[in-house]
mmCIF file with all atom_site columns, C-alpha atoms in Angstrom:
data_model
loop_
_atom_site.group_PDB
_atom_site.id
_atom_site.type_symbol
_atom_site.label_atom_id
_atom_site.label_alt_id
_atom_site.label_comp_id
_atom_site.label_asym_id
_atom_site.label_entity_id
_atom_site.label_seq_id
_atom_site.pdbx_PDB_ins_code
_atom_site.Cartn_x
_atom_site.Cartn_y
_atom_site.Cartn_z
_atom_site.occupancy
_atom_site.B_iso_or_equiv
_atom_site.pdbx_formal_charge
_atom_site.auth_seq_id
_atom_site.auth_comp_id
_atom_site.auth_asym_id
_atom_site.auth_atom_id
_atom_site.pdbx_PDB_model_num
ATOM 1   C CA . UNK Y 1 1   ? 0.000   0.000   0.000  1.00 0.00 ? 1118 UNK Y CA 1
ATOM 2   C CA . UNK Y 1 2   ? 1.047   3.596   -0.479 1.00 0.00 ? 1119 UNK Y CA 1
ATOM 3   C CA . UNK Y 1 3   ? 1.174   6.138   2.337  1.00 0.00 ? 1120 UNK Y CA 1
ATOM 4   C CA . UNK Y 1 4   ? 0.153   9.540   1.079  1.00 0.00 ? 1121 UNK Y CA 1
ATOM 5   C CA . UNK Y 1 5   ? -1.434  10.926  4.260  1.00 0.00 ? 1122 UNK Y CA 1
ATOM 6   C CA . UNK Y 1 6   ? -1.497  9.925   7.911  1.00 0.00 ? 1123 UNK Y CA 1
ATOM 7   C CA . UNK Y 1 7   ? -3.469  10.840  11.000 1.00 0.00 ? 1124 UNK Y CA 1
ATOM 8   C CA . UNK Y 1 8   ? -2.405  11.015  14.625 1.00 0.00 ? 1125 UNK Y CA 1
ATOM 9   C CA . UNK Y 1 9   ? -5.235  10.754  17.135 1.00 0.00 ? 1126 UNK Y CA 1
ATOM 10  C CA . UNK Y 1 10  ? -4.248  12.571  20.296 1.00 0.00 ? 1127 UNK Y CA 1
ATOM 11  C CA . UNK Y 1 11  ? -2.560  15.933  20.700 1.00 0.00 ? 1128 UNK Y CA 1
ATOM 12  C CA . UNK Y 1 12  ? -0.534  15.283  23.821 1.00 0.00 ? 1129 UNK Y CA 1
ATOM 13  C CA . UNK Y 1 13  ? 3.266   15.620  23.810 1.00 0.00 ? 1130 UNK Y CA 1
ATOM 14  C CA . UNK Y 1 14  ? 3.805   12.236  22.143 1.00 0.00 ? 1131 UNK Y CA 1
ATOM 15  C CA . UNK Y 1 15  ? 1.045   12.650  19.566 1.00 0.00 ? 1132 UNK Y CA 1
ATOM 16  C CA . UNK Y 1 16  ? 2.336   16.057  18.521 1.00 0.00 ? 1133 UNK Y CA 1
ATOM 17  C CA . UNK Y 1 17  ? 5.889   14.735  18.349 1.00 0.00 ? 1134 UNK Y CA 1
ATOM 18  C CA . UNK Y 1 18  ? 4.800   11.917  16.009 1.00 0.00 ? 1135 UNK Y CA 1
ATOM 19  C CA . UNK Y 1 19  ? 2.946   14.438  13.852 1.00 0.00 ? 1136 UNK Y CA 1
ATOM 20  C CA . UNK Y 1 20  ? 6.005   16.695  13.778 1.00 0.00 ? 1137 UNK Y CA 1
ATOM 21  C CA . UNK Y 1 21  ? 8.239   13.823  12.627 1.00 0.00 ? 1138 UNK Y CA 1
ATOM 22  C CA . UNK Y 1 22  ? 5.825   12.886  9.841  1.00 0.00 ? 1139 UNK Y CA 1
ATOM 23  C CA . UNK Y 1 23  ? 5.373   16.473  8.690  1.00 0.00 ? 1140 UNK Y CA 1
ATOM 24  C CA . UNK Y 1 24  ? 9.136   16.987  8.655  1.00 0.00 ? 1141 UNK Y CA 1
ATOM 25  C CA . UNK Y 1 25  ? 9.323   13.943  6.366  1.00 0.00 ? 1142 UNK Y CA 1
ATOM 26  C CA . UNK Y 1 26  ? 6.981   15.824  4.009  1.00 0.00 ? 1143 UNK Y CA 1
ATOM 27  C CA . UNK Y 1 27  ? 3.843   13.801  4.742  1.00 0.00 ? 1144 UNK Y CA 1
ATOM 28  C CA . UNK Y 1 28  ? 0.504   15.579  5.221  1.00 0.00 ? 1145 UNK Y CA 1
ATOM 29  C CA . UNK Y 1 29  ? -0.710  14.918  8.760  1.00 0.00 ? 1146 UNK Y CA 1
ATOM 30  C CA . UNK Y 1 30  ? -4.113  15.246  10.399 1.00 0.00 ? 1147 UNK Y CA 1
ATOM 31  C CA . UNK Y 1 31  ? -3.968  15.624  14.181 1.00 0.00 ? 1148 UNK Y CA 1
ATOM 32  C CA . UNK Y 1 32  ? -7.271  14.800  15.861 1.00 0.00 ? 1149 UNK Y CA 1
ATOM 33  C CA . UNK Y 1 33  ? -7.594  16.486  19.252 1.00 0.00 ? 1150 UNK Y CA 1
ATOM 34  C CA . UNK Y 1 34  ? -9.783  14.072  21.219 1.00 0.00 ? 1151 UNK Y CA 1
ATOM 35  C CA . UNK Y 1 35  ? -8.978  14.764  24.865 1.00 0.00 ? 1152 UNK Y CA 1
ATOM 36  C CA . UNK Y 1 36  ? -8.023  17.934  26.640 1.00 0.00 ? 1153 UNK Y CA 1
ATOM 37  C CA . UNK Y 1 37  ? -6.235  19.996  24.032 1.00 0.00 ? 1154 UNK Y CA 1
ATOM 38  C CA . UNK Y 1 38  ? -8.162  22.348  21.812 1.00 0.00 ? 1155 UNK Y CA 1
ATOM 39  C CA . UNK Y 1 39  ? -7.056  22.642  18.215 1.00 0.00 ? 1156 UNK Y CA 1
ATOM 40  C CA . UNK Y 1 40  ? -5.816  26.164  18.900 1.00 0.00 ? 1157 UNK Y CA 1
ATOM 41  C CA . UNK Y 1 41  ? -3.790  25.078  21.921 1.00 0.00 ? 1158 UNK Y CA 1
ATOM 42  C CA . UNK Y 1 42  ? -2.289  22.080  20.098 1.00 0.00 ? 1159 UNK Y CA 1
ATOM 43  C CA . UNK Y 1 43  ? -1.283  24.250  17.146 1.00 0.00 ? 1160 UNK Y CA 1
ATOM 44  C CA . UNK Y 1 44  ? 0.288   26.768  19.509 1.00 0.00 ? 1161 UNK Y CA 1
ATOM 45  C CA . UNK Y 1 45  ? 2.365   24.059  21.209 1.00 0.00 ? 1162 UNK Y CA 1
ATOM 46  C CA . UNK Y 1 46  ? 3.609   22.703  17.893 1.00 0.00 ? 1163 UNK Y CA 1
ATOM 47  C CA . UNK Y 1 47  ? 4.593   26.203  16.779 1.00 0.00 ? 1164 UNK Y CA 1
ATOM 48  C CA . UNK Y 1 48  ? 6.478   26.728  20.018 1.00 0.00 ? 1165 UNK Y CA 1
ATOM 49  C CA . UNK Y 1 49  ? 8.349   23.442  19.597 1.00 0.00 ? 1166 UNK Y CA 1
ATOM 50  C CA . UNK Y 1 50  ? 9.343   24.336  16.044 1.00 0.00 ? 1167 UNK Y CA 1
ATOM 51  C CA . UNK Y 1 51  ? 10.448  27.806  17.107 1.00 0.00 ? 1168 UNK Y CA 1
ATOM 52  C CA . UNK Y 1 52  ? 12.707  26.298  19.763 1.00 0.00 ? 1169 UNK Y CA 1
ATOM 53  C CA . UNK Y 1 53  ? 14.303  24.134  17.078 1.00 0.00 ? 1170 UNK Y CA 1
ATOM 54  C CA . UNK Y 1 54  ? 14.895  27.245  14.984 1.00 0.00 ? 1171 UNK Y CA 1
ATOM 55  C CA . UNK Y 1 55  ? 16.521  28.984  17.938 1.00 0.00 ? 1172 UNK Y CA 1
ATOM 56  C CA . UNK Y 1 56  ? 19.003  26.144  18.493 1.00 0.00 ? 1173 UNK Y CA 1
ATOM 57  C CA . UNK Y 1 57  ? 19.804  25.904  14.794 1.00 0.00 ? 1174 UNK Y CA 1
ATOM 58  C CA . UNK Y 1 58  ? 18.215  22.525  14.010 1.00 0.00 ? 1175 UNK Y CA 1
ATOM 59  C CA . UNK Y 1 59  ? 15.979  23.987  11.299 1.00 0.00 ? 1176 UNK Y CA 1
ATOM 60  C CA . UNK Y 1 60  ? 15.482  27.415  9.776  1.00 0.00 ? 1177 UNK Y CA 1
ATOM 61  C CA . UNK Y 1 61  ? 12.341  29.565  9.727  1.00 0.00 ? 1178 UNK Y CA 1
ATOM 62  C CA . UNK Y 1 62  ? 11.289  28.388  6.269  1.00 0.00 ? 1179 UNK Y CA 1
ATOM 63  C CA . UNK Y 1 63  ? 11.576  24.738  7.288  1.00 0.00 ? 1180 UNK Y CA 1
ATOM 64  C CA . UNK Y 1 64  ? 9.574   25.379  10.453 1.00 0.00 ? 1181 UNK Y CA 1
ATOM 65  C CA . UNK Y 1 65  ? 6.792   27.022  8.455  1.00 0.00 ? 1182 UNK Y CA 1
ATOM 66  C CA . UNK Y 1 66  ? 6.764   24.182  5.930  1.00 0.00 ? 1183 UNK Y CA 1
ATOM 67  C CA . UNK Y 1 67  ? 6.492   21.563  8.691  1.00 0.00 ? 1184 UNK Y CA 1
ATOM 68  C CA . UNK Y 1 68  ? 3.676   23.445  10.407 1.00 0.00 ? 1185 UNK Y CA 1
ATOM 69  C CA . UNK Y 1 69  ? 1.789   23.911  7.141  1.00 0.00 ? 1186 UNK Y CA 1
ATOM 70  C CA . UNK Y 1 70  ? 1.629   20.139  6.597  1.00 0.00 ? 1187 UNK Y CA 1
ATOM 71  C CA . UNK Y 1 71  ? -0.304  19.604  9.848  1.00 0.00 ? 1188 UNK Y CA 1
ATOM 72  C CA . UNK Y 1 72  ? -4.084  20.018  10.020 1.00 0.00 ? 1189 UNK Y CA 1
ATOM 73  C CA . UNK Y 1 73  ? -5.788  20.082  13.419 1.00 0.00 ? 1190 UNK Y CA 1
ATOM 74  C CA . UNK Y 1 74  ? -9.269  18.579  13.726 1.00 0.00 ? 1191 UNK Y CA 1
ATOM 75  C CA . UNK Y 1 75  ? -11.739 17.571  16.453 1.00 0.00 ? 1192 UNK Y CA 1
ATOM 76  C CA . UNK Y 1 76  ? -13.831 14.935  14.674 1.00 0.00 ? 1193 UNK Y CA 1
ATOM 77  C CA . UNK Y 1 77  ? -12.640 11.341  14.374 1.00 0.00 ? 1194 UNK Y CA 1
ATOM 78  C CA . UNK Y 1 78  ? -14.310 11.161  10.971 1.00 0.00 ? 1195 UNK Y CA 1
ATOM 79  C CA . UNK Y 1 79  ? -11.537 13.394  9.613  1.00 0.00 ? 1196 UNK Y CA 1
ATOM 80  C CA . UNK Y 1 80  ? -9.261  10.327  9.306  1.00 0.00 ? 1197 UNK Y CA 1
ATOM 81  C CA . UNK Y 1 81  ? -11.293 8.861   6.434  1.00 0.00 ? 1198 UNK Y CA 1
ATOM 82  C CA . UNK Y 1 82  ? -8.772  9.657   3.683  1.00 0.00 ? 1199 UNK Y CA 1
ATOM 83  C CA . UNK Y 1 83  ? -5.681  8.622   5.656  1.00 0.00 ? 1200 UNK Y CA 1
ATOM 84  C CA . UNK Y 1 84  ? -3.703  5.478   4.838  1.00 0.00 ? 1201 UNK Y CA 1
ATOM 85  C CA . UNK Y 1 85  ? -2.254  5.120   8.340  1.00 0.00 ? 1202 UNK Y CA 1
ATOM 86  C CA . UNK Y 1 86  ? -3.934  6.229   11.572 1.00 0.00 ? 1203 UNK Y CA 1
ATOM 87  C CA . UNK Y 1 87  ? -1.849  6.236   14.757 1.00 0.00 ? 1204 UNK Y CA 1
ATOM 88  C CA . UNK Y 1 88  ? -3.826  6.330   18.001 1.00 0.00 ? 1205 UNK Y CA 1
ATOM 89  C CA . UNK Y 1 89  ? -1.809  8.180   20.629 1.00 0.00 ? 1206 UNK Y CA 1
ATOM 90  C CA . UNK Y 1 90  ? -4.522  9.524   22.904 1.00 0.00 ? 1207 UNK Y CA 1
ATOM 91  C CA . UNK Y 1 91  ? -3.976  10.324  26.570 1.00 0.00 ? 1208 UNK Y CA 1
ATOM 92  C CA . UNK Y 1 92  ? -6.180  8.163   28.784 1.00 0.00 ? 1209 UNK Y CA 1
ATOM 93  C CA . UNK Y 1 93  ? -6.807  4.712   30.205 1.00 0.00 ? 1210 UNK Y CA 1
ATOM 94  C CA . UNK Y 1 94  ? -7.332  1.522   28.212 1.00 0.00 ? 1211 UNK Y CA 1
ATOM 95  C CA . UNK Y 1 95  ? -11.112 1.809   28.392 1.00 0.00 ? 1212 UNK Y CA 1
ATOM 96  C CA . UNK Y 1 96  ? -11.203 5.265   26.833 1.00 0.00 ? 1213 UNK Y CA 1
ATOM 97  C CA . UNK Y 1 97  ? -8.636  4.347   24.189 1.00 0.00 ? 1214 UNK Y CA 1
ATOM 98  C CA . UNK Y 1 98  ? -10.582 1.207   23.279 1.00 0.00 ? 1215 UNK Y CA 1
ATOM 99  C CA . UNK Y 1 99  ? -13.627 3.391   22.707 1.00 0.00 ? 1216 UNK Y CA 1
ATOM 100 C CA . UNK Y 1 100 ? -11.591 5.686   20.455 1.00 0.00 ? 1217 UNK Y CA 1
ATOM 101 C CA . UNK Y 1 101 ? -10.277 2.720   18.444 1.00 0.00 ? 1218 UNK Y CA 1
ATOM 102 C CA . UNK Y 1 102 ? -13.746 1.252   17.971 1.00 0.00 ? 1219 UNK Y CA 1
ATOM 103 C CA . UNK Y 1 103 ? -14.989 4.588   16.634 1.00 0.00 ? 1220 UNK Y CA 1
ATOM 104 C CA . UNK Y 1 104 ? -11.936 5.060   14.424 1.00 0.00 ? 1221 UNK Y CA 1
ATOM 105 C CA . UNK Y 1 105 ? -12.433 1.678   12.791 1.00 0.00 ? 1222 UNK Y CA 1
ATOM 106 C CA . UNK Y 1 106 ? -15.798 2.863   11.534 1.00 0.00 ? 1223 UNK Y CA 1
ATOM 107 C CA . UNK Y 1 107 ? -14.159 5.784   9.738  1.00 0.00 ? 1224 UNK Y CA 1
ATOM 108 C CA . UNK Y 1 108 ? -10.955 4.355   8.257  1.00 0.00 ? 1225 UNK Y CA 1
ATOM 109 C CA . UNK Y 1 109 ? -11.095 2.706   4.850  1.00 0.00 ? 1226 UNK Y CA 1
ATOM 110 C CA . UNK Y 1 110 ? -10.816 -1.075  4.652  1.00 0.00 ? 1227 UNK Y CA 1
ATOM 111 C CA . UNK Y 1 111 ? -7.271  -0.945  3.301  1.00 0.00 ? 1228 UNK Y CA 1
ATOM 112 C CA . UNK Y 1 112 ? -5.957  1.534   5.874  1.00 0.00 ? 1229 UNK Y CA 1
ATOM 113 C CA . UNK Y 1 113 ? -3.753  0.539   8.799  1.00 0.00 ? 1230 UNK Y CA 1
ATOM 114 C CA . UNK Y 1 114 ? -4.893  1.359   12.324 1.00 0.00 ? 1231 UNK Y CA 1
ATOM 115 C CA . UNK Y 1 115 ? -1.989  1.534   14.785 1.00 0.00 ? 1232 UNK Y CA 1
ATOM 116 C CA . UNK Y 1 116 ? -1.716  2.299   18.478 1.00 0.00 ? 1233 UNK Y CA 1
ATOM 117 C CA . UNK Y 1 117 ? 1.141   3.934   20.327 1.00 0.00 ? 1234 UNK Y CA 1
ATOM 118 C CA . UNK Y 1 118 ? 0.099   2.204   23.554 1.00 0.00 ? 1235 UNK Y CA 1
ATOM 119 C CA . UNK Y 1 119 ? 2.232   -0.080  25.715 1.00 0.00 ? 1236 UNK Y CA 1
ATOM 120 C CA . UNK Y 1 120 ? 2.763   -3.588  24.348 1.00 0.00 ? 1237 UNK Y CA 1
ATOM 121 C CA . UNK Y 1 121 ? 0.906   -5.242  27.217 1.00 0.00 ? 1238 UNK Y CA 1
ATOM 122 C CA . UNK Y 1 122 ? -2.298  -3.370  26.409 1.00 0.00 ? 1239 UNK Y CA 1
ATOM 123 C CA . UNK Y 1 123 ? -2.477  -4.089  22.682 1.00 0.00 ? 1240 UNK Y CA 1
ATOM 124 C CA . UNK Y 1 124 ? -4.466  -7.320  22.918 1.00 0.00 ? 1241 UNK Y CA 1
ATOM 125 C CA . UNK Y 1 125 ? -7.111  -5.611  25.033 1.00 0.00 ? 1242 UNK Y CA 1
ATOM 126 C CA . UNK Y 1 126 ? -7.266  -2.807  22.485 1.00 0.00 ? 1243 UNK Y CA 1
ATOM 127 C CA . UNK Y 1 127 ? -7.652  -5.240  19.584 1.00 0.00 ? 1244 UNK Y CA 1
ATOM 128 C CA . UNK Y 1 128 ? -10.640 -6.957  21.195 1.00 0.00 ? 1245 UNK Y CA 1
ATOM 129 C CA . UNK Y 1 129 ? -12.975 -4.116  20.188 1.00 0.00 ? 1246 UNK Y CA 1
ATOM 130 C CA . UNK Y 1 130 ? -12.057 -4.297  16.495 1.00 0.00 ? 1247 UNK Y CA 1
ATOM 131 C CA . UNK Y 1 131 ? -13.838 -6.186  13.730 1.00 0.00 ? 1248 UNK Y CA 1
ATOM 132 C CA . UNK Y 1 132 ? -10.786 -6.020  11.422 1.00 0.00 ? 1249 UNK Y CA 1
ATOM 133 C CA . UNK Y 1 133 ? -7.875  -6.974  13.707 1.00 0.00 ? 1250 UNK Y CA 1
ATOM 134 C CA . UNK Y 1 134 ? -5.771  -7.871  10.660 1.00 0.00 ? 1251 UNK Y CA 1
ATOM 135 C CA . UNK Y 1 135 ? -5.266  -4.158  10.006 1.00 0.00 ? 1252 UNK Y CA 1
ATOM 136 C CA . UNK Y 1 136 ? -4.332  -3.337  13.626 1.00 0.00 ? 1253 UNK Y CA 1
ATOM 137 C CA . UNK Y 1 137 ? -0.768  -3.126  14.933 1.00 0.00 ? 1254 UNK Y CA 1
ATOM 138 C CA . UNK Y 1 138 ? 1.279   -1.581  17.706 1.00 0.00 ? 1255 UNK Y CA 1
ATOM 139 C CA . UNK Y 1 139 ? 3.515   1.287   16.608 1.00 0.00 ? 1256 UNK Y CA 1
ATOM 140 C CA . UNK Y 1 140 ? 5.352   2.522   19.661 1.00 0.00 ? 1257 UNK Y CA 1
ATOM 141 C CA . UNK Y 1 141 ? 7.425   5.660   19.366 1.00 0.00 ? 1258 UNK Y CA 1
ATOM 142 C CA . UNK Y 1 142 ? 9.915   6.547   22.065 1.00 0.00 ? 1259 UNK Y CA 1
ATOM 143 C CA . UNK Y 1 143 ? 9.670   10.090  23.405 1.00 0.00 ? 1260 UNK Y CA 1
ATOM 144 C CA . UNK Y 1 144 ? 10.390  12.489  21.876 1.00 0.00 ? 1261 UNK Y CA 1
ATOM 145 C CA . UNK Y 1 145 ? 9.262   10.789  18.679 1.00 0.00 ? 1262 UNK Y CA 1
ATOM 146 C CA . UNK Y 1 146 ? 10.648  13.563  16.503 1.00 0.00 ? 1263 UNK Y CA 1
ATOM 147 C CA . UNK Y 1 147 ? 14.215  12.931  17.724 1.00 0.00 ? 1264 UNK Y CA 1
ATOM 148 C CA . UNK Y 1 148 ? 14.423  9.279   18.820 1.00 0.00 ? 1265 UNK Y CA 1
ATOM 149 C CA . UNK Y 1 149 ? 15.735  6.986   16.044 1.00 0.00 ? 1266 UNK Y CA 1
ATOM 150 C CA . UNK Y 1 150 ? 13.946  3.752   16.995 1.00 0.00 ? 1267 UNK Y CA 1
ATOM 151 C CA . UNK Y 1 151 ? 10.277  2.802   16.636 1.00 0.00 ? 1268 UNK Y CA 1
ATOM 152 C CA . UNK Y 1 152 ? 8.887   -0.444  18.013 1.00 0.00 ? 1269 UNK Y CA 1
ATOM 153 C CA . UNK Y 1 153 ? 6.612   -2.305  15.583 1.00 0.00 ? 1270 UNK Y CA 1
ATOM 154 C CA . UNK Y 1 154 ? 4.400   -4.781  17.457 1.00 0.00 ? 1271 UNK Y CA 1
ATOM 155 C CA . UNK Y 1 155 ? 2.264   -7.086  15.295 1.00 0.00 ? 1272 UNK Y CA 1
ATOM 156 C CA . UNK Y 1 156 ? -0.423  -9.166  16.976 1.00 0.00 ? 1273 UNK Y CA 1
ATOM 157 C CA . UNK Y 1 157 ? -1.289  -12.735 15.912 1.00 0.00 ? 1274 UNK Y CA 1
ATOM 158 C CA . UNK Y 1 158 ? -3.983  -11.484 13.526 1.00 0.00 ? 1275 UNK Y CA 1
ATOM 159 C CA . UNK Y 1 159 ? -1.974  -8.619  12.027 1.00 0.00 ? 1276 UNK Y CA 1
ATOM 160 C CA . UNK Y 1 160 ? -1.647  -8.908  8.250  1.00 0.00 ? 1277 UNK Y CA 1
ATOM 161 C CA . UNK Y 1 161 ? 1.870   -8.868  6.730  1.00 0.00 ? 1278 UNK Y CA 1
ATOM 162 C CA . UNK Y 1 162 ? 0.901   -5.831  4.664  1.00 0.00 ? 1279 UNK Y CA 1
ATOM 163 C CA . UNK Y 1 163 ? 0.193   -3.823  7.812  1.00 0.00 ? 1280 UNK Y CA 1
ATOM 164 C CA . UNK Y 1 164 ? 3.636   -4.690  9.179  1.00 0.00 ? 1281 UNK Y CA 1
ATOM 165 C CA . UNK Y 1 165 ? 5.345   -3.698  5.936  1.00 0.00 ? 1282 UNK Y CA 1
ATOM 166 C CA . UNK Y 1 166 ? 3.382   -0.442  5.772  1.00 0.00 ? 1283 UNK Y CA 1
ATOM 167 C CA . UNK Y 1 167 ? 4.443   0.544   9.291  1.00 0.00 ? 1284 UNK Y CA 1
ATOM 168 C CA . UNK Y 1 168 ? 8.084   -0.373  8.720  1.00 0.00 ? 1285 UNK Y CA 1
ATOM 169 C CA . UNK Y 1 169 ? 8.073   1.590   5.470  1.00 0.00 ? 1286 UNK Y CA 1
ATOM 170 C CA . UNK Y 1 170 ? 6.562   4.553   7.306  1.00 0.00 ? 1287 UNK Y CA 1
ATOM 171 C CA . UNK Y 1 171 ? 9.274   4.383   9.973  1.00 0.00 ? 1288 UNK Y CA 1
ATOM 172 C CA . UNK Y 1 172 ? 12.033  4.348   7.375  1.00 0.00 ? 1289 UNK Y CA 1
ATOM 173 C CA . UNK Y 1 173 ? 10.397  7.246   5.542  1.00 0.00 ? 1290 UNK Y CA 1
ATOM 174 C CA . UNK Y 1 174 ? 10.762  9.202   8.795  1.00 0.00 ? 1291 UNK Y CA 1
ATOM 175 C CA . UNK Y 1 175 ? 14.452  8.270   8.873  1.00 0.00 ? 1292 UNK Y CA 1
ATOM 176 C CA . UNK Y 1 176 ? 13.930  5.894   11.802 1.00 0.00 ? 1293 UNK Y CA 1
ATOM 177 C CA . UNK Y 1 177 ? 14.771  2.246   12.404 1.00 0.00 ? 1294 UNK Y CA 1
ATOM 178 C CA . UNK Y 1 178 ? 11.802  -0.076  12.976 1.00 0.00 ? 1295 UNK Y CA 1
ATOM 179 C CA . UNK Y 1 179 ? 12.362  -2.844  15.515 1.00 0.00 ? 1296 UNK Y CA 1
ATOM 180 C CA . UNK Y 1 180 ? 9.883   -5.673  15.751 1.00 0.00 ? 1297 UNK Y CA 1
ATOM 181 C CA . UNK Y 1 181 ? 8.788   -7.574  18.831 1.00 0.00 ? 1298 UNK Y CA 1
ATOM 182 C CA . UNK Y 1 182 ? 9.417   -11.280 18.247 1.00 0.00 ? 1299 UNK Y CA 1
ATOM 183 C CA . UNK Y 1 183 ? 8.348   -13.889 20.832 1.00 0.00 ? 1300 UNK Y CA 1
ATOM 184 C CA . UNK Y 1 184 ? 8.296   -11.365 23.640 1.00 0.00 ? 1301 UNK Y CA 1
ATOM 185 C CA . UNK Y 1 185 ? 11.588  -9.706  22.740 1.00 0.00 ? 1302 UNK Y CA 1
ATOM 186 C CA . UNK Y 1 186 ? 12.356  -6.629  20.704 1.00 0.00 ? 1303 UNK Y CA 1
ATOM 187 C CA . UNK Y 1 187 ? 14.665  -7.506  17.815 1.00 0.00 ? 1304 UNK Y CA 1
ATOM 188 C CA . UNK Y 1 188 ? 15.674  -5.653  14.692 1.00 0.00 ? 1305 UNK Y CA 1
ATOM 189 C CA . UNK Y 1 189 ? 13.956  -6.941  11.602 1.00 0.00 ? 1306 UNK Y CA 1
ATOM 190 C CA . UNK Y 1 190 ? 16.281  -6.636  8.645  1.00 0.00 ? 1307 UNK Y CA 1
ATOM 191 C CA . UNK Y 1 191 ? 13.788  -6.321  5.844  1.00 0.00 ? 1308 UNK Y CA 1
ATOM 192 C CA . UNK Y 1 192 ? 14.740  -5.011  2.450  1.00 0.00 ? 1309 UNK Y CA 1
ATOM 193 C CA . UNK Y 1 193 ? 14.671  -1.251  2.129  1.00 0.00 ? 1310 UNK Y CA 1
ATOM 194 C CA . UNK Y 1 194 ? 11.606  0.073   0.367  1.00 0.00 ? 1311 UNK Y CA 1
ATOM 195 C CA . UNK Y 1 195 ? 12.092  3.016   -2.013 1.00 0.00 ? 1312 UNK Y CA 1
ATOM 196 C CA . UNK Y 1 196 ? 10.465  6.299   -1.209 1.00 0.00 ? 1313 UNK Y CA 1
ATOM 197 C CA . UNK Y 1 197 ? 8.330   5.854   -4.299 1.00 0.00 ? 1314 UNK Y CA 1
ATOM 198 C CA . UNK Y 1 198 ? 6.418   3.181   -2.367 1.00 0.00 ? 1315 UNK Y CA 1
ATOM 199 C CA . UNK Y 1 199 ? 4.981   5.967   -0.257 1.00 0.00 ? 1316 UNK Y CA 1
ATOM 200 C CA . UNK Y 1 200 ? 3.829   8.120   -3.126 1.00 0.00 ? 1317 UNK Y CA 1
#
């Protein structure tokens, strides 16, 4: 599958950091503010983060503006409909995040991948509410996601191979190294590099 647009559900520090990393990799990103943060507040925090990076010389003003322009802030979960990959990174307990996932599944297209940034031990409980568990996977970024080079890819027993490949391709597009949990351990998976054209 191609990845032309992604969504991050949750505008807490980790959710915004994931969105920042994707936008810096030139992907359009929809951030859905589901708990706490208003769209205005989330946008303000992302701007502040980018400005700090400008001040320390990581990026220049033009790059900061380009990154910010690729991020759209929304309140409605239905705004993820056109996204190829949706990463749930909401702040809250398992019960509330399960409810978010169940609603999200009704909005994502059948070929889209639904991922969660939750802890590995909670993924099975999250998957129980889904009718298409083959398209669900754990995608755990380490904080801050925009600067940490590793991303943990956690397939469940029902996860389709295509969902795994899509998430690993996404990680590499961000310039990060995907590591896959295998039999309870986290081990690098040395899959063949996918060209950037696979994302277009």
